[in-house]
């Protein structure tokens, strides 16, 4: 499982100017991963970035998130008292 940082998820799903674009190697790593996930808090963080005008999206926030989560991207929930799931292969991209 490849767990994406909020900013990597945004930059992967929202094309950036060349100076901010993800490297081709990183894009390939994401797109060839067995599975890709984000933390549920990433959706909240994105909302805060949009609210503070730190990120501009081509769609409304709700539409962008729905589109960005199409396919096989898993959203990992965070519940009070929940222990992290163990996985044989978890990678963190920062």
XYZ file of N, CA, C and O in Angstrom:
376
model
N 0.851 -1.175 0.000
C 0.000 0.000 0.000
C 0.892 1.232 0.000
O 1.841 1.318 0.759
N 0.572 2.148 -0.848
C 1.294 3.409 -0.927
C 0.395 4.479 -0.314
O -0.680 4.775 -0.844
N 0.793 5.021 0.827
C 0.012 6.039 1.522
C 0.549 7.408 1.132
O 1.698 7.727 1.407
N -0.292 8.201 0.480
C 0.133 9.508 -0.019
C -0.079 10.599 1.008
O -1.131 10.674 1.650
N 0.894 11.454 1.125
C 0.780 12.688 1.896
C -0.241 13.583 1.189
O -0.399 13.508 -0.040
N -0.903 14.427 1.937
C -1.927 15.317 1.373
C -1.411 16.107 0.176
O -2.051 16.167 -0.871
N -0.233 16.700 0.318
C 0.284 17.543 -0.763
C 0.652 16.738 -2.000
O 0.475 17.204 -3.126
N 1.129 15.524 -1.809
C 1.438 14.669 -2.958
C 0.141 14.271 -3.662
O 0.054 14.306 -4.894
N -0.879 13.929 -2.890
C -2.175 13.575 -3.471
C -2.728 14.731 -4.301
O -3.166 14.544 -5.440
N -2.678 15.933 -3.746
C -3.196 17.114 -4.457
C -2.402 17.352 -5.733
O -2.976 17.573 -6.800
N -1.089 17.315 -5.630
C -0.255 17.592 -6.807
C -0.362 16.494 -7.860
O -0.222 16.757 -9.045
N -0.637 15.258 -7.443
C -0.820 14.169 -8.396
C -2.153 14.331 -9.139
O -2.229 14.130 -10.348
N -3.198 14.716 -8.430
C -4.533 14.824 -9.018
C -4.824 16.186 -9.650
O -5.762 16.312 -10.426
N -4.042 17.188 -9.317
C -4.271 18.551 -9.787
C -2.993 19.023 -10.480
O -2.078 19.474 -9.817
N -2.909 18.906 -11.805
C -1.670 19.256 -12.504
C -1.136 20.630 -12.092
O -1.902 21.577 -11.920
N 0.182 20.684 -11.937
C 0.860 21.877 -11.447
C 1.777 22.451 -12.521
O 2.177 21.741 -13.441
N 2.143 23.740 -12.371
C 3.174 24.285 -13.258
C 4.442 23.435 -13.120
O 4.662 22.785 -12.099
N 5.274 23.445 -14.125
C 6.433 22.552 -14.152
C 7.324 22.673 -12.916
O 7.903 21.692 -12.476
N 7.421 23.843 -12.323
C 8.277 24.010 -11.152
C 7.726 23.292 -9.919
O 8.469 22.996 -8.990
N 6.421 22.997 -9.898
C 5.788 22.320 -8.768
C 5.327 20.907 -9.098
O 4.811 20.209 -8.235
N 5.511 20.494 -10.338
C 5.016 19.184 -10.770
C 5.782 18.056 -10.085
O 6.959 18.191 -9.743
N 5.103 16.947 -9.888
C 5.752 15.766 -9.334
C 6.707 15.189 -10.376
O 6.469 15.294 -11.577
N 7.743 14.560 -9.906
C 8.696 13.941 -10.831
C 8.023 12.773 -11.544
O 7.091 12.151 -11.019
N 8.516 12.468 -12.723
C 7.961 11.353 -13.477
C 8.146 10.045 -12.716
O 7.282 9.166 -12.767
N 9.266 9.908 -12.005
C 9.512 8.696 -11.224
C 8.462 8.528 -10.127
O 7.992 7.426 -9.873
N 8.107 9.626 -9.462
C 7.109 9.564 -8.398
C 5.733 9.246 -8.966
O 4.993 8.432 -8.412
N 5.390 9.858 -10.079
C 4.103 9.573 -10.724
C 4.032 8.104 -11.116
O 3.022 7.433 -10.883
N 5.111 7.580 -11.662
C 5.135 6.167 -12.044
C 4.984 5.266 -10.817
O 4.264 4.271 -10.844
N 5.661 5.622 -9.730
C 5.552 4.852 -8.490
C 4.108 4.803 -8.007
O 3.596 3.747 -7.642
N 3.439 5.953 -8.033
C 2.040 6.019 -7.587
C 1.149 5.184 -8.505
O 0.337 4.384 -8.039
N 1.308 5.386 -9.798
C 0.402 4.749 -10.753
C 0.643 3.255 -10.930
O -0.226 2.557 -11.450
N 1.789 2.755 -10.498
C 2.055 1.318 -10.603
C 1.973 0.616 -9.249
O 2.203 -0.595 -9.174
N 1.647 1.348 -8.208
C 1.535 0.745 -6.876
C 0.397 -0.258 -6.850
O -0.622 -0.086 -7.536
N 0.556 -1.289 -6.035
C -0.487 -2.300 -5.893
C -1.774 -1.663 -5.388
O -2.866 -1.998 -5.830
N -1.652 -0.753 -4.432
C -2.801 0.003 -3.956
C -2.318 1.365 -3.464
O -1.182 1.514 -3.047
N -3.211 2.343 -3.547
C -2.908 3.720 -3.152
C -3.951 4.156 -2.139
O -5.137 3.864 -2.287
N -3.498 4.864 -1.107
C -4.419 5.329 -0.070
C -4.058 6.736 0.367
O -2.927 7.194 0.178
N -5.043 7.405 0.928
C -4.831 8.679 1.608
C -5.497 8.569 2.973
O -6.381 7.742 3.172
N -5.098 9.403 3.877
C -5.764 9.481 5.172
C -7.022 10.319 5.009
O -7.057 11.272 4.216
N -8.046 9.988 5.753
C -9.294 10.763 5.703
C -9.034 12.233 6.016
O -9.695 13.124 5.481
N -8.051 12.498 6.867
C -7.752 13.885 7.244
C -7.255 14.695 6.045
O -7.356 15.924 6.039
N -6.766 14.025 5.003
C -6.308 14.738 3.803
C -7.437 15.517 3.146
O -7.212 16.605 2.607
N -8.654 14.983 3.187
C -9.799 15.708 2.615
C -10.070 16.980 3.407
O -10.332 18.043 2.832
N -9.977 16.889 4.736
C -10.158 18.069 5.583
C -9.034 19.077 5.335
O -9.295 20.283 5.204
N -7.795 18.580 5.258
C -6.661 19.481 5.009
C -6.823 20.208 3.688
O -6.552 21.408 3.598
N -7.279 19.504 2.659
C -7.515 20.142 1.368
C -8.557 21.242 1.508
O -8.391 22.341 0.969
N -9.625 20.969 2.237
C -10.656 21.987 2.460
C -10.094 23.225 3.129
O -10.449 24.361 2.772
N -9.197 23.036 4.080
C -8.568 24.170 4.760
C -7.663 24.948 3.805
O -7.624 26.187 3.840
N -6.944 24.239 2.947
C -6.076 24.908 1.969
C -6.890 25.729 0.977
O -6.513 26.855 0.621
N -8.020 25.193 0.542
C -8.894 25.922 -0.380
C -9.497 27.130 0.332
O -9.518 28.242 -0.208
N -9.963 26.938 1.559
C -10.561 28.021 2.341
C -9.593 29.182 2.522
O -9.975 30.347 2.444
N -8.337 28.864 2.747
C -7.299 29.891 2.958
C -6.663 30.362 1.652
O -5.673 31.081 1.670
N -7.215 29.894 0.544
C -6.758 30.256 -0.797
C -5.290 29.909 -1.032
O -4.574 30.611 -1.742
N -4.853 28.791 -0.448
C -3.483 28.298 -0.658
C -3.430 27.336 -1.837
O -2.382 27.047 -2.368
N -4.623 26.805 -2.211
C -4.747 25.880 -3.331
C -5.959 26.290 -4.148
O -6.999 26.630 -3.584
N -5.803 26.282 -5.469
C -6.925 26.557 -6.357
C -7.249 25.284 -7.119
O -6.346 24.621 -7.635
N -8.520 24.950 -7.179
C -8.961 23.750 -7.867
C -9.781 24.135 -9.087
O -10.415 25.190 -9.108
N -9.794 23.250 -10.077
C -10.544 23.520 -11.301
C -12.035 23.228 -11.143
O -12.841 23.634 -11.978
N -12.405 22.516 -10.068
C -13.800 22.185 -9.769
C -14.133 22.654 -8.362
O -13.233 23.052 -7.612
N -15.396 22.550 -7.989
C -15.736 22.829 -6.590
C -15.024 21.796 -5.727
O -14.649 20.719 -6.202
N -14.849 22.075 -4.459
C -14.145 21.164 -3.567
C -14.793 19.782 -3.566
O -14.102 18.762 -3.706
N -16.113 19.724 -3.418
C -16.817 18.430 -3.397
C -16.608 17.646 -4.690
O -16.352 16.442 -4.666
N -16.727 18.336 -5.813
C -16.547 17.669 -7.106
C -15.102 17.201 -7.284
O -14.862 16.103 -7.787
N -14.145 18.035 -6.867
C -12.735 17.675 -7.016
C -12.409 16.428 -6.198
O -11.765 15.501 -6.694
N -12.851 16.397 -4.942
C -12.574 15.247 -4.080
C -13.230 13.994 -4.657
O -12.595 12.932 -4.724
N -14.483 14.096 -5.090
C -15.165 12.936 -5.667
C -14.414 12.410 -6.888
O -14.209 11.201 -7.039
N -13.969 13.305 -7.741
C -13.216 12.909 -8.933
C -11.864 12.322 -8.557
O -11.432 11.309 -9.114
N -11.179 12.951 -7.608
C -9.849 12.498 -7.197
C -9.879 11.141 -6.517
O -8.876 10.433 -6.488
N -11.034 10.765 -5.966
C -11.140 9.482 -5.277
C -11.723 8.380 -6.154
O -11.897 7.258 -5.699
N -12.008 8.693 -7.422
C -12.491 7.666 -8.332
C -11.377 6.649 -8.551
O -10.204 6.965 -8.483
N -11.759 5.454 -8.816
C -10.757 4.418 -9.047
C -10.460 3.673 -7.766
O -11.334 3.465 -6.930
N -9.221 3.311 -7.601
C -8.844 2.429 -6.499
C -8.158 3.140 -5.344
O -7.372 2.529 -4.632
N -8.412 4.396 -5.135
C -7.788 5.105 -4.019
C -8.609 4.828 -2.757
O -9.806 5.089 -2.710
N -7.935 4.302 -1.761
C -8.596 3.982 -0.496
C -8.436 5.149 0.467
O -7.375 5.760 0.538
N -9.486 5.464 1.194
C -9.426 6.499 2.226
C -9.360 5.771 3.565
O -10.274 5.037 3.929
N -8.253 5.975 4.264
C -8.063 5.313 5.550
C -8.703 6.148 6.642
O -8.328 7.307 6.843
N -9.676 5.583 7.337
C -10.367 6.344 8.378
C -9.512 6.502 9.628
O -8.623 5.713 9.888
N -9.809 7.527 10.368
C -9.178 7.751 11.671
C -10.305 7.847 12.672
O -11.089 8.778 12.642
N -10.392 6.861 13.523
C -11.422 6.857 14.555
C -10.753 6.974 15.910
O -9.656 6.469 16.106
N -11.408 7.610 16.833
C -10.865 7.756 18.181
C -10.534 6.384 18.752
O -11.350 5.472 18.718
N -9.337 6.252 19.238
C -8.909 5.007 19.861
C -8.525 3.912 18.886
O -8.139 2.831 19.283
N -8.605 4.189 17.587
C -8.279 3.176 16.593
C -6.768 3.020 16.478
O -6.039 4.004 16.360
N -6.307 1.793 16.501
C -4.892 1.524 16.318
C -4.606 1.409 14.836
O -5.461 0.971 14.062
N -3.414 1.813 14.411
C -3.076 1.707 12.983
C -3.143 0.257 12.513
O -2.795 -0.655 13.252
N -3.601 0.076 11.285
C -3.614 -1.264 10.695
C -2.195 -1.670 10.355
O -1.393 -0.858 9.930
N -1.910 -2.924 10.527
C -0.603 -3.430 10.137
C -0.694 -3.917 8.704
O -1.647 -4.564 8.312
N 0.311 -3.594 7.955
C 0.389 -4.044 6.580
C 1.808 -4.513 6.331
O 2.754 -4.007 6.942
N 1.942 -5.448 5.445
C 3.276 -5.947 5.148
C 4.079 -4.904 4.383
O 5.289 -4.909 4.417
N 3.412 -4.008 3.705
C 4.136 -3.036 2.895
C 3.393 -1.703 2.906
O 2.432 -1.515 2.177
N 3.820 -0.793 3.727
C 3.254 0.549 3.745
C 4.393 1.510 3.455
O 5.436 1.483 4.101
N 4.189 2.368 2.480
C 5.194 3.356 2.118
C 4.598 4.732 2.371
O 3.441 4.968 2.059
N 5.375 5.609 2.913
C 4.936 6.979 3.124
C 5.702 7.863 2.158
O 6.916 7.838 2.105
N 4.981 8.635 1.376
C 5.592 9.563 0.440
C 5.427 10.948 1.028
O 4.317 11.403 1.272
N 6.537 11.602 1.305
C 6.487 12.929 1.906
C 6.895 13.990 0.931
O 7.656 13.817 0.069
